[in-house]
mmCIF file with all atom_site columns, C-alpha atoms in Angstrom:
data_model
loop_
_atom_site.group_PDB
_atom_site.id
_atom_site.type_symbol
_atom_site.label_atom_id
_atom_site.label_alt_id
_atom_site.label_comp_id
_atom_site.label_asym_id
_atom_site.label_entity_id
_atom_site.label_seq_id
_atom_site.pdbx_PDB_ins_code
_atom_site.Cartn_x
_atom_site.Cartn_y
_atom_site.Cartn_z
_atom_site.occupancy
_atom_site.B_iso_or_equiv
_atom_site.pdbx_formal_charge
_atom_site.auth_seq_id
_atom_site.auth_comp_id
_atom_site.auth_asym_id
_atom_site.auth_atom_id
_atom_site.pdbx_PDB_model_num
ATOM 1  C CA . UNK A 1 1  ? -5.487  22.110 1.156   1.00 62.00 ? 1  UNK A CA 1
ATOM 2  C CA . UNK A 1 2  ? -8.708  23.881 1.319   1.00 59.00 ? 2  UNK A CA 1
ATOM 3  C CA . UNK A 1 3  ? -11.611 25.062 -1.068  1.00 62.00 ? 3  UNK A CA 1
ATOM 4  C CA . UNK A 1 4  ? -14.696 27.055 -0.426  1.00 63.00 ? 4  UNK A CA 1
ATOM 5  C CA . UNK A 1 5  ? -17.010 28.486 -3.082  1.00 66.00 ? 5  UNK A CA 1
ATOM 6  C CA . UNK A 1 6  ? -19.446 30.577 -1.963  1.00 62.00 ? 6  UNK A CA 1
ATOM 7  C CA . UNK A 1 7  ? -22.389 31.649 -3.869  1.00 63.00 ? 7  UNK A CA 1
ATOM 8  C CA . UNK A 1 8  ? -25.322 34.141 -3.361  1.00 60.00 ? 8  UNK A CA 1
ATOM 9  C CA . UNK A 1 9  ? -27.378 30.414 -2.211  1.00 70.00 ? 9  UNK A CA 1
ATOM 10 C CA . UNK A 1 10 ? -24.916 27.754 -1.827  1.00 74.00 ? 10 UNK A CA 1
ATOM 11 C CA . UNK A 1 11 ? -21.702 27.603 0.179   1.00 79.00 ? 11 UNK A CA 1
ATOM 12 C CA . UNK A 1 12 ? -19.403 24.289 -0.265  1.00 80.00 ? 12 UNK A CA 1
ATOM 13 C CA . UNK A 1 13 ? -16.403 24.129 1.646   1.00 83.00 ? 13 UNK A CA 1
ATOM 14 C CA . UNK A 1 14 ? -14.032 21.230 1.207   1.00 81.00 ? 14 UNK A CA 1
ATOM 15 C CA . UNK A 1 15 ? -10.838 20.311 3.095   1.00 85.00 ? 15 UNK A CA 1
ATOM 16 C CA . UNK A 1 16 ? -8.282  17.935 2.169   1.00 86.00 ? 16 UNK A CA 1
ATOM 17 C CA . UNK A 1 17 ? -5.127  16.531 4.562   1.00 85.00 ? 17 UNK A CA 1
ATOM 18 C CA . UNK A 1 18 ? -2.465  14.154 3.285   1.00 80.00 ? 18 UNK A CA 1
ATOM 19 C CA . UNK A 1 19 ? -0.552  11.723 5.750   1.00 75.00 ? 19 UNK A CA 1
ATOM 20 C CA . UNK A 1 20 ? 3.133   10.191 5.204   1.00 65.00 ? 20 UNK A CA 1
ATOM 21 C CA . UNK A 1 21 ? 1.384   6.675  5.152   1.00 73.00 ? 21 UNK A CA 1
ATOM 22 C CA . UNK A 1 22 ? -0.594  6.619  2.468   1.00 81.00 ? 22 UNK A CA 1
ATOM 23 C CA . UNK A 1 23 ? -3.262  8.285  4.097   1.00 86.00 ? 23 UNK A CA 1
ATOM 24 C CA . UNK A 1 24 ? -6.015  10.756 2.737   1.00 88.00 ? 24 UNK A CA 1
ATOM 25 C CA . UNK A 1 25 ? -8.554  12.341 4.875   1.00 90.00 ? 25 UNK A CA 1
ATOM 26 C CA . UNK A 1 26 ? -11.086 14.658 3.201   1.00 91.00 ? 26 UNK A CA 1
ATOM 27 C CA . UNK A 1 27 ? -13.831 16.829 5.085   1.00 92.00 ? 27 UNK A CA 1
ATOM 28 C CA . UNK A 1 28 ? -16.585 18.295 3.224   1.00 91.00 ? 28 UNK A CA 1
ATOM 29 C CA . UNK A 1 29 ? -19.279 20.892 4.315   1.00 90.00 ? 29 UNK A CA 1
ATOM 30 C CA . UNK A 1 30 ? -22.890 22.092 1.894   1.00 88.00 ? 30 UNK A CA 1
ATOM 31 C CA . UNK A 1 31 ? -24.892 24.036 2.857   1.00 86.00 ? 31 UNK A CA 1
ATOM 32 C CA . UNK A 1 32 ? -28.079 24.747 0.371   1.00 85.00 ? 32 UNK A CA 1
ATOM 33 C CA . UNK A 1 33 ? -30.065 27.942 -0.820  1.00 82.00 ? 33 UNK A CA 1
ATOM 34 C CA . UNK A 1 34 ? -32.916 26.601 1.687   1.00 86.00 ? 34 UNK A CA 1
ATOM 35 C CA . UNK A 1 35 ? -29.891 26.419 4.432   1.00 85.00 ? 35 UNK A CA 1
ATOM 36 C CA . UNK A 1 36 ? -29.852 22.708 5.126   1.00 89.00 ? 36 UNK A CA 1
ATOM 37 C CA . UNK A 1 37 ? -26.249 21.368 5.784   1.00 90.00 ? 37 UNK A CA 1
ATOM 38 C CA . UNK A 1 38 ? -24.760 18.329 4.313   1.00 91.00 ? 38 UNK A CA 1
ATOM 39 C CA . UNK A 1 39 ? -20.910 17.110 6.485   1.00 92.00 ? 39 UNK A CA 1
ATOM 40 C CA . UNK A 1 40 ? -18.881 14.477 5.595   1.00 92.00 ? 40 UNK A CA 1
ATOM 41 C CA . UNK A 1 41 ? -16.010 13.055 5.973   1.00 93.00 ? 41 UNK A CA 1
ATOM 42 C CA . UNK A 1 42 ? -13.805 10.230 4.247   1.00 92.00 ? 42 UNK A CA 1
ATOM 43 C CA . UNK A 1 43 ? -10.814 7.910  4.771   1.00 90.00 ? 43 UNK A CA 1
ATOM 44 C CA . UNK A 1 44 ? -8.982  7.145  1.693   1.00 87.00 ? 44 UNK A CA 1
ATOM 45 C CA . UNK A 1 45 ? -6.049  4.233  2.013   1.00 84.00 ? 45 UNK A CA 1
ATOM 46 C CA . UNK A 1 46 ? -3.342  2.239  -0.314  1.00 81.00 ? 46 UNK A CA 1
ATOM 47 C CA . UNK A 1 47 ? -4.061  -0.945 1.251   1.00 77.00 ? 47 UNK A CA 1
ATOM 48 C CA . UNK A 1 48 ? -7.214  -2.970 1.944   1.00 72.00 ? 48 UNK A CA 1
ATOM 49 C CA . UNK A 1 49 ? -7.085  -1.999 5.692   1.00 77.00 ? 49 UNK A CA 1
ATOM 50 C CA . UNK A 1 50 ? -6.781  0.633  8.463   1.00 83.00 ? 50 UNK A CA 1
ATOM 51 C CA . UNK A 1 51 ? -4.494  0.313  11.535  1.00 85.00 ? 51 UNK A CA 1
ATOM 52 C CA . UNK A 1 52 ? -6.180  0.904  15.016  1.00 89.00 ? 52 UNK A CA 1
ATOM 53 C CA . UNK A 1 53 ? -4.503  3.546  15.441  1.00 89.00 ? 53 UNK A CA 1
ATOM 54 C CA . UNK A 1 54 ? -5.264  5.123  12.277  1.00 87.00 ? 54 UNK A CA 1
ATOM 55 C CA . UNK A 1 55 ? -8.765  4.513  12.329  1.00 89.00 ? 55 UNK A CA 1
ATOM 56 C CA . UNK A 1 56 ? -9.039  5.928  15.792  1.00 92.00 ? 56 UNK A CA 1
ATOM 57 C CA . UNK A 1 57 ? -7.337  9.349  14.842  1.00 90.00 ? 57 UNK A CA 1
ATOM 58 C CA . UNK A 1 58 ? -9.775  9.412  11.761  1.00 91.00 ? 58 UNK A CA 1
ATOM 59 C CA . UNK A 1 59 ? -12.667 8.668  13.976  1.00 93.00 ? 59 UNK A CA 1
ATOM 60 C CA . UNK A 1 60 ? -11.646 11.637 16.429  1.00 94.00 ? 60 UNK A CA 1
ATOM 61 C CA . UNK A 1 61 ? -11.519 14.021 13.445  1.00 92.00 ? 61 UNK A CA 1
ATOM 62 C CA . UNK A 1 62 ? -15.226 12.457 12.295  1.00 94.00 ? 62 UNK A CA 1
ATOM 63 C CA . UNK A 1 63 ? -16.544 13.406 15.599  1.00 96.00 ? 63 UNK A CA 1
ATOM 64 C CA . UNK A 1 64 ? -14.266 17.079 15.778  1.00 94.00 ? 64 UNK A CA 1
ATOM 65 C CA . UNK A 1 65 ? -16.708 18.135 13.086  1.00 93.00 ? 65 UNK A CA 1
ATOM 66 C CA . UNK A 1 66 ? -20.110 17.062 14.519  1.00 93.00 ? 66 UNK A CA 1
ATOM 67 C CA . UNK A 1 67 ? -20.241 13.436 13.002  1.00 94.00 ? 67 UNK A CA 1
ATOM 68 C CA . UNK A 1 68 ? -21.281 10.955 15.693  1.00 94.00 ? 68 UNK A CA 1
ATOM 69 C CA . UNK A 1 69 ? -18.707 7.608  15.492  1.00 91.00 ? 69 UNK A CA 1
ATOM 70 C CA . UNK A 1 70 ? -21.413 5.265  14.927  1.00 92.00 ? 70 UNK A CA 1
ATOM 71 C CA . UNK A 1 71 ? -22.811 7.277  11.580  1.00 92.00 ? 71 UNK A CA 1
ATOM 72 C CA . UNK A 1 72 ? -19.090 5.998  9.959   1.00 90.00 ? 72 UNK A CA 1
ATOM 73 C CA . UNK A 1 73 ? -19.895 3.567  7.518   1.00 86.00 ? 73 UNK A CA 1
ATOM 74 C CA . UNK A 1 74 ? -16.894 1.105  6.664   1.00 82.00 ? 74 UNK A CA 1
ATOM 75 C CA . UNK A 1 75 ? -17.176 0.803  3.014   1.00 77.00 ? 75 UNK A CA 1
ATOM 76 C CA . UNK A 1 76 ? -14.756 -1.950 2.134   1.00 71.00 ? 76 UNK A CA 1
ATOM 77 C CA . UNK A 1 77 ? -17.201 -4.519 4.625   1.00 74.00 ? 77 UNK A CA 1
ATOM 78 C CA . UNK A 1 78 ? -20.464 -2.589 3.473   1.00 72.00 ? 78 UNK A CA 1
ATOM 79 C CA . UNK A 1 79 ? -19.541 -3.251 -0.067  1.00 72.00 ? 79 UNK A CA 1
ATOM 80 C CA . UNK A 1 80 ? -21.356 -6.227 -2.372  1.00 73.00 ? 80 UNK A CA 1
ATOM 81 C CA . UNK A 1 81 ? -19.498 -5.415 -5.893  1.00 70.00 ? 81 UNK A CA 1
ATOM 82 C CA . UNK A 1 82 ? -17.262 -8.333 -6.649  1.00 67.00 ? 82 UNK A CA 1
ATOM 83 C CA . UNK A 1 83 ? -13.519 -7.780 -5.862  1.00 64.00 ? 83 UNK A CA 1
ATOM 84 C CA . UNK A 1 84 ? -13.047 -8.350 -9.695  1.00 63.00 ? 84 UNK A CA 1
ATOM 85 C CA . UNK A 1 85 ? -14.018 -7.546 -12.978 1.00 57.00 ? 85 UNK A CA 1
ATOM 86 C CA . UNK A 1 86 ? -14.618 -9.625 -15.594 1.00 55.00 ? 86 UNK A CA 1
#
């Protein structure tokens, strides 16, 4: 699934793929009226972690859209909110 909405200044393209395990990977392009570029990318899972295998696929389609591998920032060990509310 794909979605791109260009304007006269602003051009956002976003692309989102769905995997039997759970698995959401979403790309995302911006490009401004002054023509600077924003890319991302994001690994959305079910559970708490990522098999090797699955994060290495993910980090081959960071780097198939101009992300270096060290610029992917692992959230769930990045994070300091508490793992509970209340």
């Amino acid at each position: 699934m794909a979605y791109t909405r260009p304007t006269s200044r602003v051009k956002i393209h976003l692309q989102v793929s769905f995997s039997l395990q759970h698995i959401l990977k979403i790309y995302g392009d911006h490009t401004a009226a002054d023509g600077k570029k924003t890319v991302f990318t994001e690994l959305l899972v079910k559970r708490r972690d990522v098999s090797k295998e699955d994060y290495e696929e993910f980090k081959v389609f960071t780097e198939s859209k101009g992300i270096r591998a060290e610029n992917i920032l692992e959230v769930i060990k990045e994070d300091t909110c508490p793992l509970t509310i209340g």
